[in-house]
Amino acid sequence: MPRACARHILVKTKEEADKLKQLLDKGADFSKLAKQHSICPSKKNGGSLGEFNKGDMVKAFDDVVFKGPLLKVQGPVKTRFGYHLIETIYRN
């Protein structure tokens, strides 16, 4: 079973996600932005979701984590929860 470790920032609007993505692209600290802006309980851990199996997350999220580049912020990715900025730390 493929597993991965990722972190994310979840916000309500695409506009907010786009603004945060620009800050990240300029070198802002992912963990700090997650703690300040994310609406997910994972914000307490800097957006870290820990390790999880393929299929544990909604499809759009899974696709980014298991197919996208490592250590590069992807998004915004829309799901029923809102807009995510996702960074895959590792996968196997």
mmCIF file of C-alpha atoms in Angstrom:
data_model
loop_
_atom_site.group_PDB
_atom_site.id
_atom_site.type_symbol
_atom_site.label_atom_id
_atom_site.label_comp_id
_atom_site.label_asym_id
_atom_site.label_seq_id
_atom_site.Cartn_x
_atom_site.Cartn_y
_atom_site.Cartn_z
ATOM 1 C CA MET A 1 0.000 0.000 0.000
ATOM 2 C CA PRO A 2 1.519 3.344 -1.022
ATOM 3 C CA ARG A 3 2.038 5.734 1.893
ATOM 4 C CA ALA A 4 2.953 9.390 2.026
ATOM 5 C CA CYS A 5 3.617 12.217 4.413
ATOM 6 C CA ALA A 6 2.308 15.672 3.573
ATOM 7 C CA ARG A 7 1.347 18.989 5.047
ATOM 8 C CA HIS A 8 -1.256 21.457 3.859
ATOM 9 C CA ILE A 9 -2.908 24.782 4.402
ATOM 10 C CA LEU A 10 -6.695 24.754 4.038
ATOM 11 C CA VAL A 11 -8.600 27.989 3.403
ATOM 12 C CA LYS A 12 -12.134 28.840 2.281
ATOM 13 C CA THR A 13 -11.419 30.812 -0.903
ATOM 14 C CA LYS A 14 -9.224 30.449 -3.963
ATOM 15 C CA GLU A 15 -8.174 34.083 -3.562
ATOM 16 C CA GLU A 16 -6.821 33.448 -0.086
ATOM 17 C CA ALA A 17 -5.015 30.316 -1.299
ATOM 18 C CA ASP A 18 -3.483 32.258 -4.200
ATOM 19 C CA LYS A 19 -2.198 34.965 -1.830
ATOM 20 C CA LEU A 20 -0.648 32.392 0.490
ATOM 21 C CA LYS A 21 0.909 30.549 -2.464
ATOM 22 C CA GLN A 22 2.581 33.798 -3.573
ATOM 23 C CA LEU A 23 4.014 34.263 -0.075
ATOM 24 C CA LEU A 24 5.292 30.668 -0.058
ATOM 25 C CA ASP A 25 6.847 31.130 -3.499
ATOM 26 C CA LYS A 26 8.749 34.116 -2.054
ATOM 27 C CA GLY A 27 10.116 32.010 0.792
ATOM 28 C CA ALA A 28 7.539 32.413 3.567
ATOM 29 C CA ASP A 29 7.530 29.734 6.272
ATOM 30 C CA PHE A 30 4.903 27.071 5.476
ATOM 31 C CA SER A 31 4.412 26.092 9.108
ATOM 32 C CA LYS A 32 3.841 29.667 10.282
ATOM 33 C CA LEU A 33 1.337 30.377 7.496
ATOM 34 C CA ALA A 34 -0.517 27.145 8.286
ATOM 35 C CA LYS A 35 -0.766 28.089 11.965
ATOM 36 C CA GLN A 36 -2.019 31.579 11.097
ATOM 37 C CA HIS A 37 -4.406 30.859 8.212
ATOM 38 C CA SER A 38 -5.447 27.214 7.929
ATOM 39 C CA ILE A 39 -8.970 26.207 8.971
ATOM 40 C CA CYS A 40 -7.920 22.551 9.413
ATOM 41 C CA PRO A 41 -7.126 21.214 12.915
ATOM 42 C CA SER A 42 -3.715 20.220 11.500
ATOM 43 C CA LYS A 43 -2.757 23.899 11.750
ATOM 44 C CA LYS A 44 -1.641 23.192 15.334
ATOM 45 C CA ASN A 45 1.122 21.034 13.810
ATOM 46 C CA GLY A 46 2.080 23.528 11.115
ATOM 47 C CA GLY A 47 -0.273 21.834 8.661
ATOM 48 C CA SER A 48 1.327 18.390 9.040
ATOM 49 C CA LEU A 49 -0.997 15.497 8.307
ATOM 50 C CA GLY A 50 1.600 12.912 9.229
ATOM 51 C CA GLU A 51 1.777 9.672 7.283
ATOM 52 C CA PHE A 52 -1.278 8.227 5.530
ATOM 53 C CA ASN A 53 -2.237 5.622 2.924
ATOM 54 C CA LYS A 54 -3.260 6.229 -0.656
ATOM 55 C CA GLY A 55 -7.045 6.440 -0.604
ATOM 56 C CA ASP A 56 -7.284 7.918 2.902
ATOM 57 C CA MET A 57 -7.797 11.438 1.522
ATOM 58 C CA VAL A 58 -10.270 12.736 -1.060
ATOM 59 C CA LYS A 59 -9.282 11.977 -4.662
ATOM 60 C CA ALA A 60 -8.112 15.483 -5.671
ATOM 61 C CA PHE A 61 -5.868 15.642 -2.608
ATOM 62 C CA ASP A 62 -4.561 12.096 -3.123
ATOM 63 C CA ASP A 63 -3.748 12.818 -6.768
ATOM 64 C CA VAL A 64 -1.483 15.711 -5.820
ATOM 65 C CA VAL A 65 0.236 13.838 -2.981
ATOM 66 C CA PHE A 66 0.848 10.610 -4.884
ATOM 67 C CA LYS A 67 1.544 11.999 -8.373
ATOM 68 C CA GLY A 68 3.010 15.486 -7.877
ATOM 69 C CA PRO A 69 6.587 16.534 -7.149
ATOM 70 C CA LEU A 70 8.057 16.168 -3.676
ATOM 71 C CA LEU A 71 8.863 19.187 -1.494
ATOM 72 C CA LYS A 72 7.129 21.644 -3.832
ATOM 73 C CA VAL A 73 3.936 23.430 -2.813
ATOM 74 C CA GLN A 74 1.080 22.455 -5.121
ATOM 75 C CA GLY A 75 -2.278 24.158 -5.466
ATOM 76 C CA PRO A 76 -4.637 25.602 -4.823
ATOM 77 C CA VAL A 77 -6.477 22.271 -4.998
ATOM 78 C CA LYS A 78 -10.253 22.456 -4.538
ATOM 79 C CA THR A 79 -12.068 19.817 -2.491
ATOM 80 C CA ARG A 80 -15.382 19.816 -0.641
ATOM 81 C CA PHE A 81 -13.461 21.175 2.369
ATOM 82 C CA GLY A 82 -12.091 24.274 0.621
ATOM 83 C CA TYR A 83 -8.824 25.126 -1.115
ATOM 84 C CA HIS A 84 -5.601 23.365 -0.177
ATOM 85 C CA LEU A 85 -1.951 24.215 -0.646
ATOM 86 C CA ILE A 86 -0.194 20.860 -0.371
ATOM 87 C CA GLU A 87 3.434 19.909 0.117
ATOM 88 C CA THR A 88 4.342 16.223 -0.123
ATOM 89 C CA ILE A 89 7.273 15.497 2.164
ATOM 90 C CA TYR A 90 7.858 11.892 1.056
ATOM 91 C CA ARG A 91 6.058 8.854 -0.345
ATOM 92 C CA ASN A 92 6.775 5.189 -0.979
#
